Amino acid sequence: MRRLDQLLSSLGYCSRREAEGMVRAGRVKVGEEMARKAEQRVDPHQVLLDGRPLEAPDGLLVVFHKPTGYVCTHSDGEGETIYELLPPRWLARNPPVTSVGRLDKDTSGLLLITDQGQLVQRYTSPRAEIEKVYEVGVDRDLDPALVAVFASGTVMLRGEDKPCLPARLEITGPRTASLTLTEGRYHQVRRMFASQGWHVETLHRSRFGDYSLEGLAEGEWRVVS
Ligand code: URA
């Protein structure tokens, strides 16, 4: 059971003070009954605001199709951010939503968005070994020998002292490939190809663990919890 005004404000609908006005205006129901006061204790799953259940009262997890051209940061001054594409209410939640890891500005594809810190930790921990699949386009024809190189667990990235974990490369066309990683180092895909002399021109993440984009167009999302 939660205090109604705290609940509505933590889910980003309004401030606690505004919750009082919403209750007085008759916009909030608890089950079949009109809410009586902002301080009353309620079961979050019983609350209706303007006739609709509250969004993800136990925590939000969203599959988002990030377009290219947007950065995954909360800070100003780095260009347009993915958060400008999402409902403002998600940022007004407490805690606010954040992305699970990041994609580069020039990378498109699957990004998980959540307000649950423990999910961010679980999904970004190297020990979790979650498979991430990237569709890659490069600047010159690929060499089939790269498959064994990336699978070997010996690829060193500039400035790092541990080799990349074995990665699965599937060549899908003269200059296109699909790469499956279980770790997520800074600019990893671009740097792995660069270490072997290829420049990545297009990069798209098609899968993150069990999640896929399943028909989501760029800029669209699906709430999964
Ligand atoms: N690897 C990269 O180089 N960039 C991304 O955005 C994701 C993985």
mmCIF file of C-alpha atoms and ligand atoms in Angstrom:
data_model
loop_
_atom_site.group_PDB
_atom_site.id
_atom_site.type_symbol
_atom_site.label_atom_id
_atom_site.label_comp_id
_atom_site.label_asym_id
_atom_site.label_seq_id
_atom_site.Cartn_x
_atom_site.Cartn_y
_atom_site.Cartn_z
ATOM 1 C CA MET A 1 0.000 0.000 0.000
ATOM 2 C CA ARG A 2 1.296 3.468 -0.899
ATOM 3 C CA ARG A 3 0.206 7.014 -0.205
ATOM 4 C CA LEU A 4 -1.781 8.147 -3.223
ATOM 5 C CA ASP A 5 -0.018 11.516 -3.694
ATOM 6 C CA GLN A 6 3.421 9.906 -3.359
ATOM 7 C CA LEU A 7 2.422 7.206 -5.793
ATOM 8 C CA LEU A 8 1.185 9.605 -8.494
ATOM 9 C CA SER A 9 4.222 11.843 -8.186
ATOM 10 C CA SER A 10 6.712 8.958 -8.192
ATOM 11 C CA LEU A 11 5.145 7.715 -11.427
ATOM 12 C CA GLY A 12 5.633 11.144 -12.993
ATOM 13 C CA TYR A 13 1.973 12.183 -13.286
ATOM 14 C CA CYS A 14 2.169 15.303 -11.124
ATOM 15 C CA SER A 15 3.694 16.842 -8.028
ATOM 16 C CA ARG A 16 2.356 15.754 -4.657
ATOM 17 C CA ARG A 17 0.564 19.075 -4.332
ATOM 18 C CA GLU A 18 -1.037 18.653 -7.753
ATOM 19 C CA ALA A 19 -2.237 15.203 -6.721
ATOM 20 C CA GLU A 20 -4.519 16.861 -4.206
ATOM 21 C CA GLY A 21 -6.127 18.909 -6.978
ATOM 22 C CA MET A 22 -6.561 15.831 -9.135
ATOM 23 C CA VAL A 23 -8.316 14.011 -6.314
ATOM 24 C CA ARG A 24 -10.573 17.013 -5.642
ATOM 25 C CA ALA A 25 -11.399 17.254 -9.335
ATOM 26 C CA GLY A 26 -12.663 13.667 -9.238
ATOM 27 C CA ARG A 27 -10.046 12.360 -11.651
ATOM 28 C CA VAL A 28 -8.813 9.552 -9.401
ATOM 29 C CA LYS A 29 -10.596 6.330 -8.489
ATOM 30 C CA VAL A 30 -9.516 3.458 -6.274
ATOM 31 C CA GLY A 31 -11.281 0.394 -7.583
ATOM 32 C CA GLU A 32 -14.932 1.371 -7.967
ATOM 33 C CA GLU A 33 -14.727 4.259 -5.491
ATOM 34 C CA MET A 34 -13.727 7.886 -5.954
ATOM 35 C CA ALA A 35 -10.458 8.630 -4.139
ATOM 36 C CA ARG A 36 -11.243 10.651 -0.992
ATOM 37 C CA LYS A 37 -7.952 12.356 -0.206
ATOM 38 C CA ALA A 38 -4.411 12.586 -1.496
ATOM 39 C CA GLU A 39 -2.959 11.078 1.692
ATOM 40 C CA GLN A 40 -4.992 7.870 1.614
ATOM 41 C CA ARG A 41 -3.149 4.584 1.284
ATOM 42 C CA VAL A 42 -3.914 2.621 -1.848
ATOM 43 C CA ASP A 43 -3.003 -0.514 -3.750
ATOM 44 C CA PRO A 44 -1.236 0.947 -6.845
ATOM 45 C CA HIS A 45 -2.890 -1.629 -9.082
ATOM 46 C CA GLN A 46 -6.365 -0.471 -8.028
ATOM 47 C CA VAL A 47 -5.868 3.178 -8.959
ATOM 48 C CA LEU A 48 -7.475 4.664 -12.072
ATOM 49 C CA LEU A 49 -6.499 8.133 -13.280
ATOM 50 C CA ASP A 50 -8.986 9.606 -15.755
ATOM 51 C CA GLY A 51 -10.357 6.074 -16.038
ATOM 52 C CA ARG A 52 -7.038 4.442 -16.933
ATOM 53 C CA PRO A 53 -4.785 2.209 -14.812
ATOM 54 C CA LEU A 54 -1.434 3.707 -13.764
ATOM 55 C CA GLU A 55 1.504 2.944 -16.031
ATOM 56 C CA ALA A 56 3.906 0.281 -14.728
ATOM 57 C CA PRO A 57 3.496 0.975 -10.977
ATOM 58 C CA ASP A 58 6.032 -1.759 -10.159
ATOM 59 C CA GLY A 59 8.721 -0.428 -12.501
ATOM 60 C CA LEU A 60 9.048 0.365 -16.180
ATOM 61 C CA LEU A 61 10.977 -1.607 -18.794
ATOM 62 C CA VAL A 62 10.797 -0.507 -22.410
ATOM 63 C CA VAL A 63 12.243 -1.819 -25.668
ATOM 64 C CA PHE A 64 13.125 1.264 -27.726
ATOM 65 C CA HIS A 65 14.232 1.461 -31.354
ATOM 66 C CA LYS A 66 16.846 4.204 -31.236
ATOM 67 C CA PRO A 67 17.250 6.181 -34.445
ATOM 68 C CA THR A 68 20.699 7.405 -35.495
ATOM 69 C CA GLY A 69 21.505 11.035 -34.629
ATOM 70 C CA TYR A 70 20.600 10.918 -30.931
ATOM 71 C CA VAL A 71 22.895 10.538 -27.940
ATOM 72 C CA CYS A 72 22.200 8.395 -24.871
ATOM 73 C CA THR A 73 22.917 10.972 -22.186
ATOM 74 C CA HIS A 74 20.989 12.925 -19.583
ATOM 75 C CA SER A 75 23.284 15.939 -19.823
ATOM 76 C CA ASP A 76 22.752 19.013 -21.978
ATOM 77 C CA GLY A 77 25.052 20.208 -24.707
ATOM 78 C CA GLU A 78 25.889 16.911 -26.384
ATOM 79 C CA GLY A 79 23.205 17.157 -29.045
ATOM 80 C CA GLU A 80 19.688 15.792 -29.279
ATOM 81 C CA THR A 81 19.120 13.018 -26.757
ATOM 82 C CA ILE A 82 17.008 9.887 -26.846
ATOM 83 C CA TYR A 83 15.041 11.269 -23.884
ATOM 84 C CA GLU A 84 13.579 13.959 -26.136
ATOM 85 C CA LEU A 85 11.903 11.136 -28.081
ATOM 86 C CA LEU A 86 10.307 9.508 -25.021
ATOM 87 C CA PRO A 87 7.264 10.559 -22.969
ATOM 88 C CA PRO A 88 8.317 13.374 -20.548
ATOM 89 C CA ARG A 89 6.444 11.530 -17.796
ATOM 90 C CA TRP A 90 9.073 8.774 -17.837
ATOM 91 C CA LEU A 91 11.777 11.275 -16.902
ATOM 92 C CA ALA A 92 9.522 12.716 -14.210
ATOM 93 C CA ARG A 93 9.317 9.310 -12.522
ATOM 94 C CA ASN A 94 11.322 8.837 -9.348
ATOM 95 C CA PRO A 95 13.761 7.330 -10.096
ATOM 96 C CA PRO A 96 13.723 8.611 -13.701
ATOM 97 C CA VAL A 97 14.244 6.257 -16.615
ATOM 98 C CA THR A 98 17.701 5.648 -17.996
ATOM 99 C CA SER A 99 19.117 3.489 -20.787
ATOM 100 C CA VAL A 100 20.667 0.096 -20.131
ATOM 101 C CA GLY A 101 24.124 0.827 -21.498
ATOM 102 C CA ARG A 102 24.454 3.165 -24.453
ATOM 103 C CA LEU A 103 24.516 3.202 -28.219
ATOM 104 C CA ASP A 104 26.675 5.711 -30.112
ATOM 105 C CA LYS A 105 25.036 8.694 -31.747
ATOM 106 C CA ASP A 106 25.544 7.062 -35.161
ATOM 107 C CA THR A 107 24.238 3.652 -34.065
ATOM 108 C CA SER A 108 20.588 2.675 -34.392
ATOM 109 C CA GLY A 109 18.676 -0.190 -32.855
ATOM 110 C CA LEU A 110 17.574 -1.827 -29.679
ATOM 111 C CA LEU A 111 18.006 0.042 -26.435
ATOM 112 C CA LEU A 112 16.382 -1.001 -23.176
ATOM 113 C CA ILE A 113 15.003 1.881 -21.107
ATOM 114 C CA THR A 114 14.127 1.404 -17.447
ATOM 115 C CA ASP A 115 13.630 3.088 -14.082
ATOM 116 C CA GLN A 116 14.922 -0.007 -12.278
ATOM 117 C CA GLY A 117 18.541 0.373 -11.233
ATOM 118 C CA GLN A 118 18.943 -3.304 -10.452
ATOM 119 C CA LEU A 119 17.972 -4.198 -14.033
ATOM 120 C CA VAL A 120 20.615 -1.812 -15.394
ATOM 121 C CA GLN A 121 23.218 -3.515 -13.211
ATOM 122 C CA ARG A 122 22.066 -7.004 -14.083
ATOM 123 C CA TYR A 123 22.002 -6.365 -17.832
ATOM 124 C CA THR A 124 25.294 -4.470 -18.020
ATOM 125 C CA SER A 125 27.339 -6.737 -15.755
ATOM 126 C CA PRO A 126 30.035 -8.494 -17.824
ATOM 127 C CA ARG A 127 29.367 -11.608 -15.765
ATOM 128 C CA ALA A 128 25.804 -11.807 -17.071
ATOM 129 C CA GLU A 129 27.190 -12.541 -20.570
ATOM 130 C CA ILE A 130 24.049 -11.321 -22.289
ATOM 131 C CA GLU A 131 24.211 -11.675 -26.072
ATOM 132 C CA LYS A 132 23.973 -8.476 -28.062
ATOM 133 C CA VAL A 133 23.664 -8.786 -31.849
ATOM 134 C CA TYR A 134 24.892 -6.017 -34.163
ATOM 135 C CA GLU A 135 24.328 -5.640 -37.896
ATOM 136 C CA VAL A 136 27.441 -4.056 -39.330
ATOM 137 C CA GLY A 137 28.236 -2.390 -42.665
ATOM 138 C CA VAL A 138 31.921 -1.785 -43.502
ATOM 139 C CA ASP A 139 33.934 0.199 -46.033
ATOM 140 C CA ARG A 140 35.522 -2.672 -47.991
ATOM 141 C CA ASP A 141 34.952 -6.346 -48.677
ATOM 142 C CA LEU A 142 35.139 -8.594 -45.636
ATOM 143 C CA ASP A 143 37.655 -11.405 -45.328
ATOM 144 C CA PRO A 144 36.247 -14.747 -44.106
ATOM 145 C CA ALA A 145 39.378 -15.096 -41.946
ATOM 146 C CA LEU A 146 37.835 -12.470 -39.627
ATOM 147 C CA VAL A 147 35.382 -15.082 -38.347
ATOM 148 C CA ALA A 148 38.185 -17.038 -36.676
ATOM 149 C CA VAL A 149 39.959 -13.887 -35.489
ATOM 150 C CA PHE A 150 36.864 -12.591 -33.680
ATOM 151 C CA ALA A 151 36.113 -16.073 -32.280
ATOM 152 C CA SER A 152 39.628 -16.475 -30.906
ATOM 153 C CA GLY A 153 39.367 -14.296 -27.815
ATOM 154 C CA THR A 154 42.658 -12.595 -28.710
ATOM 155 C CA VAL A 155 41.491 -9.329 -30.316
ATOM 156 C CA MET A 156 43.121 -6.436 -28.497
ATOM 157 C CA LEU A 157 41.609 -2.969 -28.552
ATOM 158 C CA ARG A 158 43.865 0.051 -28.527
ATOM 159 C CA GLY A 159 44.518 1.315 -25.005
ATOM 160 C CA GLU A 160 43.228 -1.830 -23.267
ATOM 161 C CA ASP A 161 45.131 -4.638 -21.629
ATOM 162 C CA LYS A 162 42.627 -7.501 -21.833
ATOM 163 C CA PRO A 163 41.590 -9.100 -25.132
ATOM 164 C CA CYS A 164 37.931 -9.110 -26.168
ATOM 165 C CA LEU A 165 35.944 -12.193 -25.263
ATOM 166 C CA PRO A 166 35.257 -14.536 -28.189
ATOM 167 C CA ALA A 167 32.641 -13.028 -30.518
ATOM 168 C CA ARG A 168 30.558 -14.679 -33.231
ATOM 169 C CA LEU A 169 30.846 -13.115 -36.685
ATOM 170 C CA GLU A 170 28.547 -14.139 -39.489
ATOM 171 C CA ILE A 171 29.309 -12.613 -42.873
ATOM 172 C CA THR A 172 26.002 -11.828 -44.571
ATOM 173 C CA GLY A 173 27.202 -9.990 -47.691
ATOM 174 C CA PRO A 174 30.413 -8.628 -49.260
ATOM 175 C CA ARG A 175 30.429 -5.683 -46.830
ATOM 176 C CA THR A 176 27.832 -6.684 -44.241
ATOM 177 C CA ALA A 177 27.994 -8.930 -41.207
ATOM 178 C CA SER A 178 26.253 -9.794 -38.000
ATOM 179 C CA LEU A 179 28.373 -9.743 -34.831
ATOM 180 C CA THR A 180 27.310 -11.258 -31.499
ATOM 181 C CA LEU A 181 29.045 -9.960 -28.369
ATOM 182 C CA THR A 182 28.632 -10.873 -24.709
ATOM 183 C CA GLU A 183 30.386 -7.785 -23.372
ATOM 184 C CA GLY A 184 29.898 -4.086 -23.956
ATOM 185 C CA ARG A 185 33.064 -2.028 -24.044
ATOM 186 C CA TYR A 186 33.176 1.563 -25.227
ATOM 187 C CA HIS A 187 32.622 1.649 -29.045
ATOM 188 C CA GLN A 188 33.404 -2.045 -29.033
ATOM 189 C CA VAL A 189 32.116 -3.045 -32.452
ATOM 190 C CA ARG A 190 33.733 -0.111 -34.241
ATOM 191 C CA ARG A 191 37.017 -0.680 -32.406
ATOM 192 C CA MET A 192 37.059 -4.446 -33.048
ATOM 193 C CA PHE A 193 36.719 -3.871 -36.783
ATOM 194 C CA ALA A 194 39.216 -0.996 -36.680
ATOM 195 C CA SER A 195 41.754 -3.289 -34.970
ATOM 196 C CA GLN A 196 41.628 -5.485 -38.089
ATOM 197 C CA GLY A 197 41.692 -2.629 -40.615
ATOM 198 C CA TRP A 198 37.998 -2.149 -41.424
ATOM 199 C CA HIS A 199 35.958 1.001 -40.898
ATOM 200 C CA VAL A 200 32.378 0.534 -39.685
ATOM 201 C CA GLU A 201 30.052 2.714 -41.750
ATOM 202 C CA THR A 202 26.677 1.571 -40.449
ATOM 203 C CA LEU A 203 25.845 -0.056 -37.126
ATOM 204 C CA HIS A 204 22.517 -1.329 -35.831
ATOM 205 C CA ARG A 205 21.739 -3.446 -32.760
ATOM 206 C CA SER A 206 19.049 -5.975 -33.575
ATOM 207 C CA ARG A 207 18.946 -7.991 -30.375
ATOM 208 C CA PHE A 208 19.693 -7.609 -26.659
ATOM 209 C CA GLY A 209 19.411 -10.921 -24.774
ATOM 210 C CA ASP A 210 15.893 -12.223 -25.349
ATOM 211 C CA TYR A 211 14.605 -8.877 -26.592
ATOM 212 C CA SER A 212 14.267 -8.036 -30.281
ATOM 213 C CA LEU A 213 12.794 -5.073 -32.137
ATOM 214 C CA GLU A 214 9.920 -7.132 -33.600
ATOM 215 C CA GLY A 215 8.494 -4.688 -36.072
ATOM 216 C CA LEU A 216 9.219 -1.501 -34.102
ATOM 217 C CA ALA A 217 10.077 1.343 -36.493
ATOM 218 C CA GLU A 218 12.815 3.846 -35.593
ATOM 219 C CA GLY A 219 11.696 6.020 -32.693
ATOM 220 C CA GLU A 220 8.999 3.538 -31.581
ATOM 221 C CA TRP A 221 8.927 1.589 -28.313
ATOM 222 C CA ARG A 222 7.149 -1.242 -26.574
ATOM 223 C CA VAL A 223 6.551 -1.360 -22.818
ATOM 224 C CA VAL A 224 7.410 -4.864 -21.576
ATOM 225 C CA SER A 225 6.566 -4.451 -17.897
HETATM 226 N N1 URA B 1 29.666 -0.887 -30.419
HETATM 227 C C1 URA B 1 29.905 0.316 -30.976
HETATM 228 O O1 URA B 1 30.973 0.557 -31.535
HETATM 229 N N2 URA B 1 28.941 1.239 -30.914
HETATM 230 C C2 URA B 1 27.734 1.030 -30.349
HETATM 231 O O2 URA B 1 26.880 1.911 -30.348
HETATM 232 C C3 URA B 1 27.505 -0.219 -29.787
HETATM 233 C C4 URA B 1 28.487 -1.167 -29.828
#
